[in-house]
Coordinates of C-alpha atoms and ligand atoms in Angstrom, one line a residue:
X186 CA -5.3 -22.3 8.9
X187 CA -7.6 -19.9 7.4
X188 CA -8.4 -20.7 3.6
X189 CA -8.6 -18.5 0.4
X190 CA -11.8 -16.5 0.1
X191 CA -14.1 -17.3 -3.0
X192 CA -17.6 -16.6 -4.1
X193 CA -20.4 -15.8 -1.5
X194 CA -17.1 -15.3 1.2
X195 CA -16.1 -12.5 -0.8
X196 CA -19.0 -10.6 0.3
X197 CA -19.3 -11.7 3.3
X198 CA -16.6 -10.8 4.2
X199 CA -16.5 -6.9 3.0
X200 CA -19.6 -6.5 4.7
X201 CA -17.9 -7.1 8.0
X202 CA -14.8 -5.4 6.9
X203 CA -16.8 -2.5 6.0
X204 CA -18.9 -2.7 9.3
X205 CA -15.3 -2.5 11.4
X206 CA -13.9 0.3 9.4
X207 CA -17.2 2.5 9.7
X208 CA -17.6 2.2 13.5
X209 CA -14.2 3.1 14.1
X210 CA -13.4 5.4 12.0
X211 CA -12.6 7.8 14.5
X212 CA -9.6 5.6 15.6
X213 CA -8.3 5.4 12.2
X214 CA -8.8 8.3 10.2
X215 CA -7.5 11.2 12.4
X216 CA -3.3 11.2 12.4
X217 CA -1.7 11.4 15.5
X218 CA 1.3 13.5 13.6
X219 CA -1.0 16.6 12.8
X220 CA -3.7 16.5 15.4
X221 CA -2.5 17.4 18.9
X222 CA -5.6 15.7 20.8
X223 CA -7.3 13.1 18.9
X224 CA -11.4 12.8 19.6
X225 CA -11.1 9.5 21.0
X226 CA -8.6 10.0 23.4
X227 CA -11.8 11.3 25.2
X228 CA -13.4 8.2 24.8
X229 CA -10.8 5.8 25.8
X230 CA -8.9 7.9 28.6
X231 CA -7.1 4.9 29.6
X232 CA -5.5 3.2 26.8
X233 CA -5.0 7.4 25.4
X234 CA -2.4 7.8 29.1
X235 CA -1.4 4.6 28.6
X236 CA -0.1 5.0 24.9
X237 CA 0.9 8.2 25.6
X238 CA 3.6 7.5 28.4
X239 CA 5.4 4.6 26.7
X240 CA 8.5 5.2 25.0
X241 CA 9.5 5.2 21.1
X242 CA 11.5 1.7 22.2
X243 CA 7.6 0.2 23.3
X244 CA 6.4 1.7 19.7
X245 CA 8.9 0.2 17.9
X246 CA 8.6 -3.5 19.0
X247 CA 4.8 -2.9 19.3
X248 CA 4.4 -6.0 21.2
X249 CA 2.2 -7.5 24.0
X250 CA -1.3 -6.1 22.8
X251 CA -2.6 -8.3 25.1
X252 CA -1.3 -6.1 27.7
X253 CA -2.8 -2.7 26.2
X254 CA -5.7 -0.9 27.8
X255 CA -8.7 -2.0 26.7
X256 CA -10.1 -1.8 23.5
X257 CA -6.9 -2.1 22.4
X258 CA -6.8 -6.3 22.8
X259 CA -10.5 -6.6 21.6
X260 CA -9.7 -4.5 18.4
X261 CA -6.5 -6.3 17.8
X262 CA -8.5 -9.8 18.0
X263 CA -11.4 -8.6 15.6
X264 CA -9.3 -6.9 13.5
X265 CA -6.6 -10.5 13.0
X266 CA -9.8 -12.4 12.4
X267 CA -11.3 -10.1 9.7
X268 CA -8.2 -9.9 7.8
X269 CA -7.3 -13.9 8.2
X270 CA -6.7 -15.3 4.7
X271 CA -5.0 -18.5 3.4
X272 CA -2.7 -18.7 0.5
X273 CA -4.0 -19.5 -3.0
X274 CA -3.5 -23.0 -4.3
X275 CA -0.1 -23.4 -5.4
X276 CA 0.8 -24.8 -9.1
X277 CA 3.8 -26.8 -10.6
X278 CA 5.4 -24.4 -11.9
X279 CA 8.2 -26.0 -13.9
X280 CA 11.4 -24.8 -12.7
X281 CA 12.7 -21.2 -14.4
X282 CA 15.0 -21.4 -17.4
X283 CA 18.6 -21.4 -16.9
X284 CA 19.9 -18.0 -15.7
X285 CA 16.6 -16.2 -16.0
X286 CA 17.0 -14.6 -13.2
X287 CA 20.4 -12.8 -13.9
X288 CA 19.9 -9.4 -13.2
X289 CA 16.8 -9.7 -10.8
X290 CA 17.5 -8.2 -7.4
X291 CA 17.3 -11.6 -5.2
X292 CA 13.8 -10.0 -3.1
X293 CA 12.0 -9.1 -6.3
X294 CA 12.8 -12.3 -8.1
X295 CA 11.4 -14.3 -5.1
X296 CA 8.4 -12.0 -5.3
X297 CA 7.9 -13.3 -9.0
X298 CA 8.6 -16.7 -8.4
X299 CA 5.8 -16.6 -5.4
X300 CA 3.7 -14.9 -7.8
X301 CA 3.6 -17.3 -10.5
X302 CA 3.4 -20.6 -8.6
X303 CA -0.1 -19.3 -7.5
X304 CA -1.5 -18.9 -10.7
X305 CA -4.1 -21.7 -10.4
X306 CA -6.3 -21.1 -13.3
X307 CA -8.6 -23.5 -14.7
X308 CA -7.9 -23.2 -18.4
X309 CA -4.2 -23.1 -19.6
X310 CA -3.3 -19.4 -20.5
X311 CA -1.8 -19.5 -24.2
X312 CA -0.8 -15.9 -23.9
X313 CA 0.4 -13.4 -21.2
X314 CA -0.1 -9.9 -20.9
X315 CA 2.4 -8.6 -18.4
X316 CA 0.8 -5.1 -17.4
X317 CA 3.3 -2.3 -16.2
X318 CA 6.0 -5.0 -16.7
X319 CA 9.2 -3.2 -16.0
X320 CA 11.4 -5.3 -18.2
X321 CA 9.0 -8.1 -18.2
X322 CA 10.8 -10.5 -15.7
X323 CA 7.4 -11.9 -14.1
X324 CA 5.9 -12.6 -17.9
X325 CA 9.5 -14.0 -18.6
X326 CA 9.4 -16.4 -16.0
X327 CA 5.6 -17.2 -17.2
X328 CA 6.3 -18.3 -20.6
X329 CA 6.2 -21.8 -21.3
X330 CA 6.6 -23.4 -24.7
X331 CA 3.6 -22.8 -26.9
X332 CA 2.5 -19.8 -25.5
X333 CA 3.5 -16.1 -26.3
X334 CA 4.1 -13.0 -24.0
X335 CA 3.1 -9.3 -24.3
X336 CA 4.9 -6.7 -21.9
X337 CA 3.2 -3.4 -21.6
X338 CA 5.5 -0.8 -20.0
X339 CA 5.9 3.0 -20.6
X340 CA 9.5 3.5 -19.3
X341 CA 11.3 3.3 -22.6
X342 CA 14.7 2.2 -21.1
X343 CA 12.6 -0.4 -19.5
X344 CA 10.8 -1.8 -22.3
X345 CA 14.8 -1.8 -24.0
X346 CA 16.0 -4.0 -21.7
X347 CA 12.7 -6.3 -21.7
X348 CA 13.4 -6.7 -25.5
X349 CA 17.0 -7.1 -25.0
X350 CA 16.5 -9.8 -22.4
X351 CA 13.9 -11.9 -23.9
X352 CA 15.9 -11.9 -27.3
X353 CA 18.7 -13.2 -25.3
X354 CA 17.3 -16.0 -24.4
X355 CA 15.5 -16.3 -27.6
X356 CA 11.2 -16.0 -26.2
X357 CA 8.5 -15.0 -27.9
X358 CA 7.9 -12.2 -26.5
X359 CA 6.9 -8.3 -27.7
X360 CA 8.0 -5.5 -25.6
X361 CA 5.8 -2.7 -26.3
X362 CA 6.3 0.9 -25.4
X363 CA 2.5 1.5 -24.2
X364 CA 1.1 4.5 -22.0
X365 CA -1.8 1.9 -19.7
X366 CA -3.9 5.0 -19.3
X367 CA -4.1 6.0 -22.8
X368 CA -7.0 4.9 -24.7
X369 CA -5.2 2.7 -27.3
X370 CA -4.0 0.3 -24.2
X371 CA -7.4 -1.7 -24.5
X372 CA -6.8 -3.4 -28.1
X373 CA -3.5 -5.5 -26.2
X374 CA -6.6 -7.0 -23.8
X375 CA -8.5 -9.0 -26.7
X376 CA -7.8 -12.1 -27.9
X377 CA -8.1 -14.0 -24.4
X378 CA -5.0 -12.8 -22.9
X379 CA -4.1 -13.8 -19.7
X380 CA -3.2 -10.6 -17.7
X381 CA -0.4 -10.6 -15.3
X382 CA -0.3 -7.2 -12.6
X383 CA 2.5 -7.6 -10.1
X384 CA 2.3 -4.5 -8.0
X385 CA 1.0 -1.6 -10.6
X386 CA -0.2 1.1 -8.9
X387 CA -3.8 2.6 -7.8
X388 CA -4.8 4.1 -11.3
X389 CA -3.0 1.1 -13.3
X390 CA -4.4 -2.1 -11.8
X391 CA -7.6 -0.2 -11.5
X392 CA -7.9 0.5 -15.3
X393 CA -6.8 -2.8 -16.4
X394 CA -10.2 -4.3 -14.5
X395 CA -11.8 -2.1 -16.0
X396 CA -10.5 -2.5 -19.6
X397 CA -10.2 -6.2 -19.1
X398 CA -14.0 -6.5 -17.9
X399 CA -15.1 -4.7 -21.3
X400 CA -12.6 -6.8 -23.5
X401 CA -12.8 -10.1 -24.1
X402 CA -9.9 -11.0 -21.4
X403 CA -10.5 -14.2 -20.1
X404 CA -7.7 -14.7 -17.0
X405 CA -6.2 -11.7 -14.5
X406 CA -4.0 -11.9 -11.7
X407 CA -3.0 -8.5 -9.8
X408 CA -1.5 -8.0 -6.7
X409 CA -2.6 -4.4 -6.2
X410 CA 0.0 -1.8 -4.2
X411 CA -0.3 1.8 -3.9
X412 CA -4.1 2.2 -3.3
X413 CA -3.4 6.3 -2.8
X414 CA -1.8 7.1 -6.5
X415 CA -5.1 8.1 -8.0
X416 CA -5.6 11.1 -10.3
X417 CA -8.6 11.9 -8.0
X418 CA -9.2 13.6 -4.4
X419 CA -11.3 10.7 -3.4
X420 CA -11.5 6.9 -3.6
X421 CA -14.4 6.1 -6.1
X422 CA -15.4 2.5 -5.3
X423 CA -15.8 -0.1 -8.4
X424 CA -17.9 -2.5 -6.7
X425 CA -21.7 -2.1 -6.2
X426 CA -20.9 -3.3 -2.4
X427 CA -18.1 -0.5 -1.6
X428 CA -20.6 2.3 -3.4
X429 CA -23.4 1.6 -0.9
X430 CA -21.1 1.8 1.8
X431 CA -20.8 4.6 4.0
X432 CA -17.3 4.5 4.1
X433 CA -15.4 8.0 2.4
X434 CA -11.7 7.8 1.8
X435 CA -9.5 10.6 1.1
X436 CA -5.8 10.0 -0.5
X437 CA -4.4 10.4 3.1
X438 CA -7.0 7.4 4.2
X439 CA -5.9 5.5 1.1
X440 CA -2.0 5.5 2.0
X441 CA -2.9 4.0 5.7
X442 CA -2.1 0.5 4.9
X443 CA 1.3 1.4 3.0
X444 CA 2.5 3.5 6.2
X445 CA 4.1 0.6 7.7
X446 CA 8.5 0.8 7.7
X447 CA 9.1 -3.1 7.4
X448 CA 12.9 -3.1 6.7
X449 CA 14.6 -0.3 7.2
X450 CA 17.8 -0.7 8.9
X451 CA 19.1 1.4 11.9
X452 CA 20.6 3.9 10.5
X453 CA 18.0 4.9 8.1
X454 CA 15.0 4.6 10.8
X455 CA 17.3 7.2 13.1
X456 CA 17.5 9.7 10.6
X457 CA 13.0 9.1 9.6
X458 CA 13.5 9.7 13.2
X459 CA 15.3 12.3 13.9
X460 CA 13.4 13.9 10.6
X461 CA 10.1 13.3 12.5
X462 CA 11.2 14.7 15.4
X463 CA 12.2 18.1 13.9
X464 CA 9.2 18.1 12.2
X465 CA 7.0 17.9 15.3
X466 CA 9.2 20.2 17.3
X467 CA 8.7 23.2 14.6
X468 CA 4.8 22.1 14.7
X469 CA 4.8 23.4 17.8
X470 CA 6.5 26.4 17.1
X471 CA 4.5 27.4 13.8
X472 CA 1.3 26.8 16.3
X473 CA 2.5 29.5 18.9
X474 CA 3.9 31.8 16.1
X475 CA 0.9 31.7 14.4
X476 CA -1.2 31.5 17.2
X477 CA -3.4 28.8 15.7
X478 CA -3.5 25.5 16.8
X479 CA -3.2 23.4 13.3
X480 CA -1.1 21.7 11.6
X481 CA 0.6 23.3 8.6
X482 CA 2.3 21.0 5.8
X483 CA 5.7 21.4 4.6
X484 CA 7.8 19.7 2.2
X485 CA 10.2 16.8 2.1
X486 CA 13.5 18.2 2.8
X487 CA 17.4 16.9 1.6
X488 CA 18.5 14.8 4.3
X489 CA 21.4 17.0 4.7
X490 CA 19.0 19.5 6.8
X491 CA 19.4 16.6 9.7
X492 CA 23.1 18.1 9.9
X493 CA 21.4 21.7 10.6
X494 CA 21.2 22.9 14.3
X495 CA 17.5 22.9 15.3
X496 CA 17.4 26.5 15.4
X497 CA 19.2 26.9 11.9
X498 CA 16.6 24.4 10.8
X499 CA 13.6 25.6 12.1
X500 CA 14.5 29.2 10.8
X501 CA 15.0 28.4 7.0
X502 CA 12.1 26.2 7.4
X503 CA 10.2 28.9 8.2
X504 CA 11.2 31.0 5.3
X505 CA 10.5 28.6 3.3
X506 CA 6.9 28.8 4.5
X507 CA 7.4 32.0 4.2
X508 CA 6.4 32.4 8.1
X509 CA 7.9 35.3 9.9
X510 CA 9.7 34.1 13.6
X511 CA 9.0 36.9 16.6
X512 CA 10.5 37.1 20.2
X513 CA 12.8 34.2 21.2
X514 CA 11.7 31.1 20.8
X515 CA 13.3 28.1 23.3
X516 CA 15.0 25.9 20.8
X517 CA 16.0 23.4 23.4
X518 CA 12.9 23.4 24.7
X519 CA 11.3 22.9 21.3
X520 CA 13.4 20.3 20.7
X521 CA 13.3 17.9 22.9
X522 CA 9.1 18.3 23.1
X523 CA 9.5 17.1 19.4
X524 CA 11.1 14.1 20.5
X525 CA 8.5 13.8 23.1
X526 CA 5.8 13.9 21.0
X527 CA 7.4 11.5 18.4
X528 CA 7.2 9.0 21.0
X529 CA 3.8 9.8 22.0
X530 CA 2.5 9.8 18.1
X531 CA 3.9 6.7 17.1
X532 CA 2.3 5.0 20.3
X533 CA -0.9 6.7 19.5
X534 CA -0.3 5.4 15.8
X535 CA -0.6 1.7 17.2
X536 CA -4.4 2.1 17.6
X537 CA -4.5 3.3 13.9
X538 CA -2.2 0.9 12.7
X539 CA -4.5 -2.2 13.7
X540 CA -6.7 -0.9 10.7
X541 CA -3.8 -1.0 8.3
X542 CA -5.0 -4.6 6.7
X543 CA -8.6 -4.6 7.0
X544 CA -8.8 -1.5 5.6
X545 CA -6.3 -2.6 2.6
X546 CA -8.4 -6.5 2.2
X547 CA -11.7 -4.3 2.3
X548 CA -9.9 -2.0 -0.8
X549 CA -9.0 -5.7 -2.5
X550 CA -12.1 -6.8 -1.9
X551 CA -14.2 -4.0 -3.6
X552 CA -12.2 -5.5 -6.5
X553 CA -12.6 -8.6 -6.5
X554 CA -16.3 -8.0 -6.0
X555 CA -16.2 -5.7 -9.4
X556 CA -14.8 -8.5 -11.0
X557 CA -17.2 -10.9 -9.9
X558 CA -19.9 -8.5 -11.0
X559 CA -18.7 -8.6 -14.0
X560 CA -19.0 -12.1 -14.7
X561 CA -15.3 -13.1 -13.5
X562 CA -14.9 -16.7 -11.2
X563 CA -12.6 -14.7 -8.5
X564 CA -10.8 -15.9 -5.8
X565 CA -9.0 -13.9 -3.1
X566 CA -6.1 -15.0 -1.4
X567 CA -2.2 -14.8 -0.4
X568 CA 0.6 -15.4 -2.9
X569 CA 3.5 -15.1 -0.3
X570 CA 4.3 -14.7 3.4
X571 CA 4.0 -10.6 4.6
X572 CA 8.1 -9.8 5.1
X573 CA 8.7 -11.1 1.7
X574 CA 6.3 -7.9 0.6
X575 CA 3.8 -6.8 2.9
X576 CA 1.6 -6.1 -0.8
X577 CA 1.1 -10.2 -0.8
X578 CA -2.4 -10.5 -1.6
X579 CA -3.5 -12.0 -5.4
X580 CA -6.8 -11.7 -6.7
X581 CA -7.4 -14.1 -9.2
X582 CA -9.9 -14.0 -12.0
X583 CA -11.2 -16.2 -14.4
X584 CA -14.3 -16.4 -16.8
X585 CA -15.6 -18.6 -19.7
X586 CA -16.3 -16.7 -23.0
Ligands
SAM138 C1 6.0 -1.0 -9.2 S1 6.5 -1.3 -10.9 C2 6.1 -3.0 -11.1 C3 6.9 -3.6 -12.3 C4 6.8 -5.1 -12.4 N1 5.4 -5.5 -12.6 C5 7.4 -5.8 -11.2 O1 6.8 -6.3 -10.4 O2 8.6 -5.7 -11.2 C6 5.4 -0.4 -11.8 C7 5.8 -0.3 -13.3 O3 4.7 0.4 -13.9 C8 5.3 1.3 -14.9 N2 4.3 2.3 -15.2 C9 3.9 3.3 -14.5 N3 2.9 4.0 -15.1 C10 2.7 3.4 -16.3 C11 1.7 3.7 -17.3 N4 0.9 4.7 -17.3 N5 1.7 2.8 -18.4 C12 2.6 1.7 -18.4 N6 3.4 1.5 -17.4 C13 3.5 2.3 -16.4 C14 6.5 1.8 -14.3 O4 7.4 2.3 -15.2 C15 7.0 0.5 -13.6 O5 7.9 -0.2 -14.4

């Protein structure tokens, strides 16, 4: 079982992360759904045929590695053994007040329950600061007698609610109707706080290190999601580690370890299919209409466009790309290669898809490291099993002031 990582294993441990991620970039980085030939396809002719003759079937169960061309096996190994992590100590956590969880949707309250029975600080928190709180459920279920709760949260229906519900069942809690990002969100770090973050975004979790580092905020716990929604181009690393790495990510980069589809059913994975496959049917048209082999963007369309004929598709997709269609393009033809490369992509995807984690514990890590750097105990682990929510890793932080 592999344990929790904590002081000098933190770095460690990015190092080798890092070192992974940089040598391979070129297996990761280009997308199989815009490039038509990728670089290393070159480079590894076997496993490139191989991938490229199985079916959408072998994509979708994506099993028997083992079997894969090589590197595909060696990768798969180094890359398990890089991202191997044990859960954080668990607490215990008294049992949640009566009917507490009314209104929770049954996955997120598990999520929240997970969450707060790995809160193994040292100290006992006296109060909580539940950042991005939705209606404050997570800070809810925190609150034991004696200690007070602040829920930050600039939805205004949502912070409502959160007021609404803790009055109900009668907590001390304040509900306040705060912007994170705005430069008055610092003053609700002082006062040793202990900060809760399940799931806020990029920007959000990101800022509260920062504020919480400069404040005198004693205890964090954030479970970080959607490394891409940033306000810039480009990732700007926090810890002194990730900025003397050579490692550049763009936004695209940054969305690589939330591109996985864990639980969609079947009928909503045949339409991202059938979507998918339209889309890489009029790439190939736009590339022999405009005579220019690259890929051009368009837009997320209504679902009700899957109802289109191809042709009827492709055409007012076209207009709206304002791209004028000559001579007689063979829609059938066009077609069905879109469903042939769909296949091909998502088994070419496989390779990138083994860097989804390391690339997302590497992003973790360059926060826990920043923590750690400033003057934070930290320790890195897992708060619940992936299908529960593939976002299950928890840093937690704690310092002495
Ligand atoms: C993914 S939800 C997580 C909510 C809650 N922590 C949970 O786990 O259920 C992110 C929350 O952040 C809030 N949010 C987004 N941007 C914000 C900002 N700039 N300031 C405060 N809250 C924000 C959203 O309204 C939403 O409630």
């Amino acid at each position: 079982m592999p344990s929790y990582l904590h002081s000098h294993h933190l770095s460690t441990r990015f190092q080798a992360l890092d070192q992974f991620l940089i040598e391979h970039q070129q297996l990761w980085k280009p997308r199989p759904f815009t490039t038509l030939r990728l670089d290393w396809e070159t480079t590894h002719p076997e496993l490139a045929t191989h991938l490229r003759q199985c079916s959408l079937a072998d994509a979708e169960t994506d099993s028997a590695a083992d079997a894969l061309p090589a590197p595909f096996p060696q990768l798969a190994q180094q890359a398990q053994q890089l991202t191997a992590l044990g859960s954080l100590p668990q607490t215990d956590l008294p049992p949640a007040a009566h009917r507490l969880d009314v209104a929770v949707p049954g996955r997120k309250w598990q999520q929240i329950e997970a969450f707060a029975s790995h809160l193994a600080f040292h100290h006992q928190p006296r109060h909580w600061l539940d950042w991005c709180s939705g209606k404050g459920h997570l800070g809810r279920r925190l609150l034991q007698p004696g200690q007070q709760l602040t829920c930050l949260e600039y939805d205004a229906e949502l912070v409502a609610a959160g007021q609404a519900l803790s009055a109900h069942h009668h907590l001390p809690a304040q509900h306040v109707h705060q912007d994170v990002m705005a430069s008055d969100s610092a003053c609700h770090l002082a006062g040793e706080k202990s900060v809760v973050a399940l799931h806020a975004c990029g920007d959000l979790h990101v800022r509260l290190m920062q504020l919480a580092s400069q404040q005198g905020c004693r205890q964090l716990a954030i479970a970080p999601c959607c490394y891409n929604r940033i306000a810039v181009q480009h990732y700007q690393p926090l810890s002194t580690a990730a900025q003397a790495s050579g490692l550049q990510l763009s936004l695209d980069d940054l969305g690589l370890p939330l591109s996985e589809t864990v639980t969609a059913g079947a009928r909503v994975r045949r339409q991202r299919d059938t979507s998918m496959a339209r889309r890489l049917g009029f790439d190939l048209l736009q590339r022999q209409q405009r005579q220019r082999d690259e890929y051009l963007p368009t837009p997320s369309l209504p679902v009700a466009w899957l109802e289109k004929p191809f042709e009827q598709y492709c055409r007012d997709l076209a207009e709206l790309k304002q791209l004028p269609l000559n001579g007689n393009p063979d829609w059938a033809a066009l077609e069905a290669a879109g469903w042939q490369r769909l296949a091909e992509v998502r088994n070419l995807e496989r390779v990138r898809n083994l860097f989804r984690r390391p690339l997302e514990v590497w992003l973790v890590l360059d926060r826990a490291l920043f923590l750690e750097e400033q003057g934070f105990e930290v320790r890195l682990g897992l708060f619940c099993d992936y299908p529960l929510t593939p976002r299950n890793l928890l840093i937690l932080a704690e310092r002495d002031r």
